[in-house]
Coordinates of N, CA and C in Angstrom, one line a residue:
M18 N -49.7 6.7 -45.0 CA -48.7 7.4 -45.7 C -48.8 7.0 -47.1
I19 N -48.6 7.8 -48.5 CA -48.6 7.6 -49.4 C -47.4 7.0 -50.1
T20 N -47.8 5.6 -50.4 CA -46.4 5.1 -51.1 C -46.2 5.6 -52.3
Q21 N -45.0 5.3 -52.8 CA -44.4 5.6 -54.1 C -45.3 4.8 -55.3
Q22 N -45.9 3.6 -55.2 CA -46.4 2.9 -56.0 C -48.0 4.0 -56.1
E23 N -48.6 4.0 -55.3 CA -50.1 4.8 -55.3 C -49.6 6.3 -55.8
T24 N -48.3 6.7 -55.5 CA -48.3 8.2 -56.3 C -48.1 7.8 -57.9
S25 N -47.6 6.8 -58.2 CA -47.1 6.6 -59.5 C -48.7 6.3 -60.3
H26 N -49.6 5.6 -59.7 CA -51.0 5.0 -60.2 C -51.5 6.3 -60.3
A27 N -51.6 7.2 -59.4 CA -52.3 8.7 -59.6 C -51.6 9.5 -60.8
G28 N -50.3 9.5 -60.8 CA -49.8 10.2 -61.7 C -50.3 9.6 -63.2
D29 N -50.5 8.4 -63.3 CA -50.7 7.7 -64.5 C -52.1 7.9 -65.0
R30 N -53.3 8.0 -63.8 CA -54.3 8.3 -64.1 C -54.4 9.7 -64.6
A31 N -53.8 10.4 -64.1 CA -53.9 11.9 -64.5 C -53.3 11.9 -65.6
L32 N -52.2 11.5 -66.0 CA -51.9 11.4 -67.5 C -53.3 11.1 -68.4
A33 N -53.6 10.1 -68.1 CA -54.5 9.1 -68.8 C -55.7 10.2 -69.1
A34 N -56.4 11.3 -67.9 CA -57.6 11.9 -68.3 C -56.9 12.9 -68.7
S35 N -56.2 13.6 -69.0 CA -55.6 14.8 -69.7 C -55.2 14.5 -71.3
R36 N -55.0 13.0 -71.4 CA -55.0 12.8 -72.8 C -56.0 12.5 -73.1
R37 N -57.1 12.2 -72.4 CA -58.5 11.8 -73.1 C -59.3 13.2 -73.2
R38 N -58.6 13.9 -72.4 CA -59.8 15.5 -72.5 C -59.2 16.0 -74.0
W39 N -58.0 15.9 -74.3 CA -57.6 16.2 -75.7 C -58.0 15.9 -76.8
L40 N -58.1 14.2 -76.5 CA -59.0 13.5 -77.4 C -60.3 13.8 -78.0
V41 N -61.1 14.3 -76.6 CA -62.3 15.4 -76.7 C -62.2 16.2 -77.5
L42 N -61.3 17.2 -77.5 CA -61.5 18.0 -77.9 C -61.1 18.0 -79.4
L43 N -60.4 17.0 -79.7 CA -59.9 16.7 -81.5 C -61.4 16.3 -81.9
A44 N -61.9 15.5 -81.2 CA -63.4 15.1 -81.9 C -64.1 15.9 -82.2
V45 N -64.4 16.9 -81.1 CA -65.1 17.8 -81.3 C -64.8 19.4 -82.1
G46 N -63.5 19.4 -82.2 CA -62.6 20.6 -83.5 C -63.3 19.6 -84.7
V47 N -63.0 18.5 -85.4 CA -63.3 18.1 -86.3 C -64.5 18.2 -86.6
S48 N -65.8 18.4 -85.7 CA -66.9 18.2 -86.1 C -67.3 19.9 -86.3
T49 N -66.5 20.5 -85.6 CA -66.5 22.2 -85.4 C -66.4 22.7 -87.1
F50 N -64.9 22.0 -87.6 CA -64.2 22.4 -88.3 C -65.4 22.3 -89.8
M51 N -66.2 21.0 -89.9 CA -66.8 20.5 -90.7 C -68.4 21.5 -90.7
S52 N -68.5 21.6 -90.0 CA -69.8 22.5 -89.5 C -69.6 23.8 -90.3
A53 N -68.5 24.4 -89.9 CA -68.2 25.8 -90.4 C -67.6 25.7 -91.8
L54 N -67.5 24.9 -92.2 CA -66.8 24.5 -93.8 C -68.0 24.7 -94.7
D55 N -69.1 24.1 -94.2 CA -69.8 23.3 -94.8 C -71.0 25.0 -95.1
G56 N -70.5 25.9 -94.2 CA -71.3 27.0 -94.2 C -70.8 28.4 -95.1
S57 N -69.5 27.7 -95.7 CA -68.9 28.6 -96.7 C -68.5 27.9 -98.0
I58 N -68.3 26.7 -98.0 CA -67.8 25.8 -99.1 C -68.6 25.8 -100.4
V59 N -69.6 26.2 -100.2 CA -70.6 26.1 -101.2 C -70.7 27.4 -102.2
S60 N -70.2 28.7 -101.7 CA -70.5 29.8 -102.1 C -69.6 29.8 -103.3
T61 N -68.7 29.1 -103.5 CA -67.7 29.2 -104.9 C -68.6 28.6 -105.9
I62 N -69.1 27.5 -105.9 CA -69.6 26.8 -106.6 C -71.1 26.6 -107.1
L63 N -71.8 28.0 -106.9 CA -73.1 28.3 -107.1 C -73.1 28.4 -108.7
P64 N -72.4 29.0 -109.3 CA -72.6 29.0 -110.7 C -72.8 27.4 -111.2
V65 N -71.7 26.7 -110.8 CA -71.7 25.1 -111.2 C -72.9 24.7 -111.1
I66 N -73.5 24.5 -109.5 CA -74.4 24.0 -109.4 C -76.1 24.8 -110.2
T67 N -75.8 26.1 -110.5 CA -77.2 26.4 -111.3 C -76.8 26.0 -112.9
G68 N -75.7 25.8 -113.4 CA -76.0 25.3 -114.5 C -76.0 23.7 -114.7
S69 N -75.8 22.8 -113.5 CA -75.6 21.5 -113.6 C -77.2 21.1 -113.3
L70 N -78.1 21.8 -112.6 CA -79.4 21.5 -112.3 C -80.4 22.4 -113.1
H71 N -80.0 23.3 -113.6 CA -80.9 24.1 -114.6 C -81.2 25.1 -113.6
A72 N -81.2 25.6 -112.8 CA -81.5 26.9 -112.1 C -81.7 28.1 -112.0
T73 N -82.4 28.6 -111.3 CA -82.0 30.3 -111.7 C -81.0 30.6 -110.3
V74 N -80.3 31.7 -110.7 CA -79.3 32.1 -109.8 C -80.1 32.6 -108.2
A75 N -81.4 32.8 -108.5 CA -82.1 33.6 -107.5 C -82.6 32.0 -106.4
A76 N -82.9 30.9 -107.2 CA -82.9 29.7 -106.7 C -81.8 29.2 -106.0
T77 N -80.9 29.0 -106.3 CA -79.7 28.3 -105.9 C -79.0 29.1 -104.7
E78 N -79.7 30.3 -104.9 CA -78.7 31.1 -103.4 C -79.5 30.4 -102.2
W79 N -80.6 29.8 -102.5 CA -81.4 29.4 -101.2 C -80.3 28.3 -100.7
V80 N -79.3 27.5 -101.5 CA -78.8 26.5 -101.2 C -77.7 26.9 -99.9
I81 N -77.5 28.1 -99.8 CA -76.6 28.8 -98.8 C -77.3 29.4 -97.5
T82 N -78.3 30.1 -98.2 CA -79.4 30.7 -97.2 C -80.0 29.8 -96.3
T83 N -80.8 29.2 -96.9 CA -81.1 27.8 -96.1 C -80.5 27.2 -95.1
Y84 N -79.3 27.0 -95.5 CA -78.2 26.5 -94.0 C -78.3 27.3 -93.2
L85 N -77.8 28.5 -93.2 CA -77.6 29.5 -92.1 C -78.6 29.8 -91.6
L86 N -80.1 29.9 -92.2 CA -81.3 30.1 -91.5 C -81.6 29.1 -90.7
V87 N -81.6 28.0 -91.0 CA -81.8 26.7 -90.1 C -81.0 26.4 -89.3
I88 N -79.7 26.6 -89.0 CA -78.7 26.8 -87.8 C -79.3 27.9 -87.0
S89 N -78.8 29.1 -87.5 CA -79.4 30.2 -86.5 C -80.7 30.1 -85.7
G90 N -81.6 29.1 -86.4 CA -83.2 28.9 -85.6 C -83.1 27.7 -84.8
L91 N -82.1 27.1 -84.7 CA -82.2 25.6 -84.2 C -81.3 25.6 -82.9
L92 N -80.1 26.4 -83.2 CA -78.9 26.3 -81.8 C -79.5 26.5 -80.7
L93 N -80.3 27.4 -80.3 CA -80.8 27.3 -78.9 C -81.5 26.3 -78.3
G94 N -82.6 25.7 -79.4 CA -83.3 24.7 -79.1 C -82.5 23.4 -78.8
F95 N -81.5 23.4 -79.7 CA -80.9 21.8 -79.5 C -79.7 22.0 -78.2
G96 N -79.5 23.2 -78.1 CA -78.6 23.6 -77.0 C -79.5 23.0 -75.6
R97 N -80.7 23.6 -75.6 CA -81.8 22.9 -74.5 C -81.9 21.5 -74.5
L98 N -82.1 20.8 -75.7 CA -82.3 19.4 -75.7 C -80.7 18.5 -75.3
G99 N -80.1 19.5 -75.5 CA -78.7 18.4 -74.8 C -78.8 18.7 -73.4
D100 N -79.1 19.8 -72.9 CA -79.4 19.7 -71.1 C -80.2 18.8 -70.7
I101 N -81.3 18.3 -71.9 CA -82.3 17.3 -70.8 C -81.9 15.9 -71.4
R102 N -81.4 15.8 -72.6 CA -81.3 14.2 -72.8 C -79.8 14.4 -73.0
G103 N -79.0 14.9 -72.5 CA -77.3 14.7 -72.8 C -76.7 15.2 -73.7
H104 N -75.9 15.9 -73.6 CA -74.9 16.5 -74.8 C -74.6 15.5 -76.0
R105 N -74.0 14.4 -75.4 CA -73.2 13.6 -75.9 C -74.3 12.8 -77.2
T106 N -75.6 12.7 -76.5 CA -76.7 11.9 -77.3 C -77.0 13.0 -78.5
V107 N -77.2 14.0 -78.3 CA -77.6 15.0 -79.3 C -76.5 15.4 -80.0
Y108 N -75.2 15.2 -79.7 CA -74.1 15.5 -80.6 C -74.2 14.5 -81.5
L109 N -73.9 13.1 -81.6 CA -73.7 12.1 -81.8 C -74.9 11.6 -82.9
A110 N -76.5 12.1 -82.6 CA -77.2 12.3 -83.3 C -77.2 13.2 -84.6
G111 N -76.6 14.3 -84.2 CA -76.1 15.4 -85.3 C -75.4 15.0 -86.4
F112 N -74.3 14.1 -86.1 CA -73.4 13.6 -86.9 C -74.3 12.7 -87.9
L113 N -75.4 11.7 -87.4 CA -76.0 11.1 -88.4 C -76.8 11.7 -89.5
V114 N -77.5 12.9 -88.7 CA -78.0 13.9 -89.7 C -77.4 14.5 -90.4
F115 N -76.2 15.0 -90.2 CA -75.3 15.5 -90.9 C -75.2 14.7 -92.0
V116 N -74.7 13.8 -91.9 CA -73.9 12.5 -92.8 C -75.1 12.2 -94.0
G117 N -76.3 12.1 -93.3 CA -77.3 11.5 -94.0 C -77.9 12.9 -94.9
G118 N -77.6 14.0 -94.5 CA -78.3 15.3 -95.4 C -77.0 15.5 -96.3
S119 N -75.7 15.0 -96.5 CA -74.3 15.3 -97.1 C -74.8 14.4 -98.0
A120 N -75.1 13.1 -98.0 CA -75.7 12.2 -98.8 C -76.7 12.6 -99.6
L121 N -77.6 12.8 -99.2 CA -78.5 13.3 -100.1 C -78.5 14.6 -100.9
C122 N -77.7 15.7 -100.4 CA -77.1 16.7 -101.1 C -76.4 16.2 -102.4
A123 N -75.7 15.2 -102.0 CA -74.8 14.7 -103.5 C -75.5 14.1 -104.6
M124 N -76.9 13.5 -104.1 CA -77.7 12.5 -104.9 C -78.7 13.8 -105.7
S125 N -78.5 14.8 -105.4 CA -79.7 15.6 -105.7 C -80.0 15.9 -107.2
S126 N -81.0 15.6 -107.6 CA -81.2 16.2 -109.1 C -82.1 17.3 -109.6
S127 N -82.4 17.9 -108.7 CA -83.2 19.2 -108.9 C -82.8 20.3 -107.6
I128 N -82.7 21.6 -107.8 CA -82.4 22.5 -107.0 C -83.5 22.5 -105.5
A129 N -84.5 22.0 -105.9 CA -85.6 22.0 -104.6 C -85.0 20.9 -103.5
W130 N -84.8 19.8 -104.2 CA -84.0 18.8 -103.6 C -82.6 19.1 -103.0
L131 N -82.2 19.8 -103.7 CA -80.6 20.5 -102.9 C -81.2 21.3 -101.9
V132 N -81.9 21.8 -102.0 CA -82.2 22.8 -100.7 C -82.7 22.2 -99.6
A133 N -83.5 21.3 -99.9 CA -84.4 20.2 -99.0 C -83.3 19.6 -97.9
S134 N -82.5 19.0 -99.0 CA -81.2 18.3 -98.2 C -80.1 19.2 -97.6
R135 N -80.2 20.3 -97.9 CA -79.4 21.5 -97.0 C -79.8 21.6 -95.8
A136 N -81.1 21.6 -95.8 CA -81.9 22.2 -94.5 C -81.7 20.7 -93.6
L137 N -81.5 19.7 -94.0 CA -81.4 18.5 -93.5 C -80.0 18.3 -92.7
Q138 N -79.6 18.7 -93.5 CA -77.8 19.0 -93.3 C -77.6 20.3 -92.0
A139 N -78.3 21.0 -92.2 CA -78.4 22.2 -91.2 C -78.6 21.8 -89.8
V140 N -79.5 20.9 -89.7 CA -80.2 20.6 -88.4 C -79.2 19.6 -87.8
G141 N -78.5 18.7 -88.4 CA -77.5 18.2 -88.1 C -76.0 19.2 -87.8
A142 N -75.9 20.0 -88.5 CA -75.0 21.0 -87.9 C -75.4 22.0 -86.7
A143 N -76.5 22.0 -86.7 CA -77.0 22.8 -85.5 C -77.1 22.0 -84.2
C144 N -77.1 20.7 -84.3 CA -76.8 19.9 -83.1 C -75.4 19.7 -82.6
L145 N -74.5 19.6 -83.6 CA -73.1 19.5 -83.3 C -72.6 21.0 -82.7
M146 N -73.2 22.0 -83.5 CA -72.9 23.5 -83.0 C -73.2 23.8 -81.6
A147 N -74.6 23.1 -80.9 CA -75.2 23.6 -80.0 C -74.7 22.9 -78.6
T148 N -74.0 21.6 -78.9 CA -73.6 20.9 -78.1 C -72.0 20.6 -77.8
A149 N -71.1 21.1 -78.7 CA -70.1 21.0 -78.7 C -69.3 22.0 -77.8
P150 N -69.8 23.0 -77.5 CA -69.0 24.1 -76.4 C -69.5 23.5 -74.9
A151 N -70.6 22.8 -74.7 CA -70.9 21.9 -73.5 C -70.2 20.9 -73.1
I152 N -69.9 20.4 -74.1 CA -69.0 19.0 -74.2 C -67.8 19.3 -73.3
I153 N -67.0 20.2 -74.3 CA -65.6 21.0 -73.9 C -65.7 21.6 -72.7
T154 N -66.7 22.3 -72.1 CA -66.6 22.6 -71.1 C -66.8 21.4 -69.8
A155 N -67.9 20.4 -70.0 CA -67.6 19.4 -68.9 C -66.7 18.5 -69.1
N156 N -65.6 18.6 -69.9 CA -64.5 17.6 -69.9 C -63.3 18.5 -69.4
F157 N -63.1 19.6 -69.4 CA -62.0 20.1 -68.8 C -62.1 21.2 -67.8
P158 N -61.1 21.1 -67.2 CA -60.8 21.5 -65.5 C -61.2 23.1 -66.2
A159 N -61.5 24.1 -64.9 CA -61.4 25.3 -65.2 C -60.2 26.2 -66.0
R160 N -59.1 25.9 -65.6 CA -57.9 26.5 -65.7 C -57.4 26.3 -67.1
Q161 N -57.9 24.9 -68.0 CA -57.8 24.9 -69.4 C -58.8 25.1 -70.2
R162 N -60.1 25.3 -69.8 CA -61.4 25.6 -70.3 C -61.1 27.0 -71.4
G163 N -60.8 27.8 -70.9 CA -60.5 28.7 -72.3 C -59.4 28.7 -73.2
Q164 N -58.4 27.8 -73.0 CA -57.4 27.5 -74.2 C -58.6 26.6 -74.7
A165 N -59.4 25.6 -74.2 CA -59.8 24.5 -75.0 C -61.1 25.0 -75.8
L166 N -61.6 26.0 -75.1 CA -62.9 26.7 -76.3 C -62.3 27.7 -77.0
G167 N -61.2 28.5 -77.0 CA -59.9 28.8 -78.0 C -59.9 28.3 -79.1
L168 N -59.4 27.1 -78.8 CA -59.1 26.1 -80.2 C -60.3 25.7 -80.7
Q169 N -61.3 25.6 -79.9 CA -62.5 25.2 -80.8 C -62.8 26.2 -81.9
G170 N -62.7 27.4 -81.2 CA -63.1 28.7 -81.9 C -62.2 28.8 -83.4
T171 N -60.8 28.6 -83.2 CA -60.4 28.6 -83.9 C -60.4 27.4 -85.1
M172 N -60.8 26.5 -84.7 CA -61.5 25.3 -85.9 C -62.6 25.9 -86.8
T173 N -63.6 26.9 -85.9 CA -64.7 27.4 -86.8 C -64.4 28.3 -87.8
Y174 N -63.1 28.9 -87.3 CA -62.7 30.2 -88.3 C -62.1 29.9 -89.5
L175 N -61.2 28.7 -89.0 CA -60.4 27.8 -90.0 C -61.5 27.1 -91.1
G176 N -62.5 26.8 -90.6 CA -63.6 26.0 -91.7 C -64.3 27.1 -92.6
L177 N -64.4 28.1 -91.8 CA -65.0 29.3 -92.8 C -64.2 29.8 -93.7
T178 N -62.6 30.0 -93.3 CA -61.6 30.6 -94.4 C -61.6 29.5 -95.4
T179 N -61.4 28.1 -94.8 CA -60.7 27.0 -96.2 C -62.2 27.0 -96.9
G180 N -63.4 26.8 -96.7 CA -64.3 26.5 -97.5 C -64.5 27.0 -98.8
P181 N -63.9 28.1 -99.2 CA -64.2 28.7 -100.7 C -63.1 28.2 -101.4
A182 N -62.2 28.2 -100.8 CA -61.2 27.5 -101.7 C -61.3 26.5 -101.9
L183 N -61.2 25.2 -101.0 CA -61.5 24.0 -101.0 C -62.5 23.5 -101.7
G184 N -64.1 24.1 -101.9 CA -64.9 24.0 -102.6 C -64.5 24.3 -104.1
G185 N -64.0 25.3 -104.3 CA -63.6 25.6 -105.7 C -62.6 24.4 -106.5
W186 N -62.0 23.8 -105.2 CA -60.9 22.8 -106.2 C -61.5 21.6 -106.5
L187 N -62.4 21.2 -105.3 CA -62.8 19.7 -105.3 C -64.0 19.8 -106.6
A188 N -64.9 21.1 -106.9 CA -65.7 21.2 -108.1 C -64.8 20.9 -108.9
H189 N -63.8 21.6 -109.2 CA -62.9 21.4 -110.5 C -62.5 20.3 -110.7
T190 N -62.1 19.8 -109.7 CA -61.3 18.1 -109.9 C -62.1 17.2 -109.9
L191 N -63.4 17.3 -108.8 CA -64.2 16.0 -108.9 C -65.6 16.5 -109.0
G192 N -65.9 17.5 -109.2 CA -67.3 17.6 -109.6 C -68.1 18.4 -108.4
W193 N -69.1 19.1 -108.6 CA -69.5 19.8 -107.4 C -70.3 18.8 -106.4
R194 N -70.5 17.6 -106.7 CA -71.3 17.0 -105.9 C -70.2 16.4 -104.6
S195 N -69.0 16.3 -105.4 CA -67.6 15.9 -104.5 C -67.6 16.7 -103.3
V196 N -68.0 18.1 -103.4 CA -68.3 19.1 -102.1 C -69.1 18.3 -100.9
F197 N -70.2 17.8 -101.4 CA -70.9 16.9 -100.0 C -70.5 15.3 -99.9
T198 N -70.0 14.8 -101.0 CA -69.5 13.6 -100.7 C -68.4 13.4 -99.8
V199 N -67.3 14.4 -99.7 CA -66.3 14.7 -98.8 C -66.7 14.2 -97.5
N200 N -68.0 15.0 -96.9 CA -68.6 15.1 -95.6 C -68.9 13.4 -95.2
I201 N -69.1 12.4 -95.9 CA -69.4 11.3 -95.3 C -68.0 10.5 -94.8
P202 N -67.0 10.3 -95.3 CA -66.2 9.6 -94.8 C -65.5 10.2 -93.5
I203 N -65.3 11.8 -93.8 CA -64.9 12.6 -92.8 C -65.8 12.6 -91.6
G204 N -67.1 12.8 -91.6 CA -68.2 12.7 -90.6 C -68.2 11.1 -89.8
L205 N -68.1 10.5 -90.9 CA -68.6 8.7 -90.1 C -67.1 8.7 -88.8
L206 N -65.8 9.3 -89.5 CA -64.7 8.9 -88.9 C -64.8 9.8 -87.5
A207 N -65.1 11.1 -87.9 CA -65.3 11.7 -86.5 C -66.8 11.3 -85.4
M208 N -67.4 11.0 -86.0 CA -68.6 10.4 -85.5 C -68.2 8.9 -84.5
A209 N -66.9 8.3 -85.2 CA -66.3 7.5 -84.2 C -66.0 7.6 -83.3
M210 N -64.9 8.8 -83.2 CA -64.3 9.8 -82.4 C -64.9 9.9 -81.3
G211 N -66.0 10.6 -81.6 CA -67.2 10.8 -80.5 C -67.8 9.5 -79.7
V212 N -67.9 8.4 -80.3 CA -68.4 7.4 -79.5 C -67.3 6.9 -78.8
K213 N -66.2 7.0 -79.2 CA -65.0 6.5 -78.7 C -64.4 7.3 -77.5
F214 N -64.4 8.6 -77.6 CA -63.5 9.5 -76.8 C -64.4 10.4 -76.0
I215 N -65.9 10.6 -76.3 CA -66.7 11.6 -75.6 C -67.5 10.6 -74.4
P216 N -66.8 11.1 -73.3 CA -67.6 10.0 -72.3 C -69.2 10.4 -72.1
R217 N -70.2 9.6 -71.8 CA -71.6 9.7 -71.2 C -72.0 10.9 -70.6
S218 N -73.0 11.5 -70.9 CA -73.1 12.8 -70.0 C -74.5 12.4 -69.5
R219 N -74.4 13.1 -68.1 CA -76.0 12.7 -67.4 C -76.7 14.3 -68.0
P220 N -77.9 14.0 -68.2 CA -78.7 15.7 -68.2 C -78.4 16.1 -67.3
S221 N -78.4 17.5 -67.4 CA -78.1 18.7 -66.5 C -79.5 18.9 -65.5
V222 N -80.7 18.9 -66.1 CA -81.7 19.5 -65.7 C -83.1 18.0 -65.4

């Protein structure tokens, strides 16, 4: 016979598991928002970068193009790597690369340096984008999975929509380098949340 105390403990465990799942979604949502944000935030400050680094318009456009091309080319590969090495491992490594790439972008003294740094930043973003849906799928039951993935998708569109306005405001008030430096504290915070809340995952192959 199940005692009242056992029922209470089971309820507490279920509540804790439910709370942990939403904290996982919060951590993943921050990374999703940040990755999408950086895909659009630079678009409004290209003229500022062009003037500051004494570059041509054609060269500066590679700051955006490189980011999108690298992500598109690496998504499938990093998704497979997550299957082999564990999605949490690839996800957290992606944060390190993304934050490091953001710091290098902020320190860029030439357009070539900035484009190369954006490529590195995009490698980290690809790690985050490729593993985030798998992490959510693994941590949510089937009945909540659609809702969780839908909220993650909302963070993607929110990042893409917010980027241009936020980029213009940051460049106007703090300078164009702040568009990249803002990723550092947010990225480190989100990475700490991932370490704390996302459980270790076993390779699926």
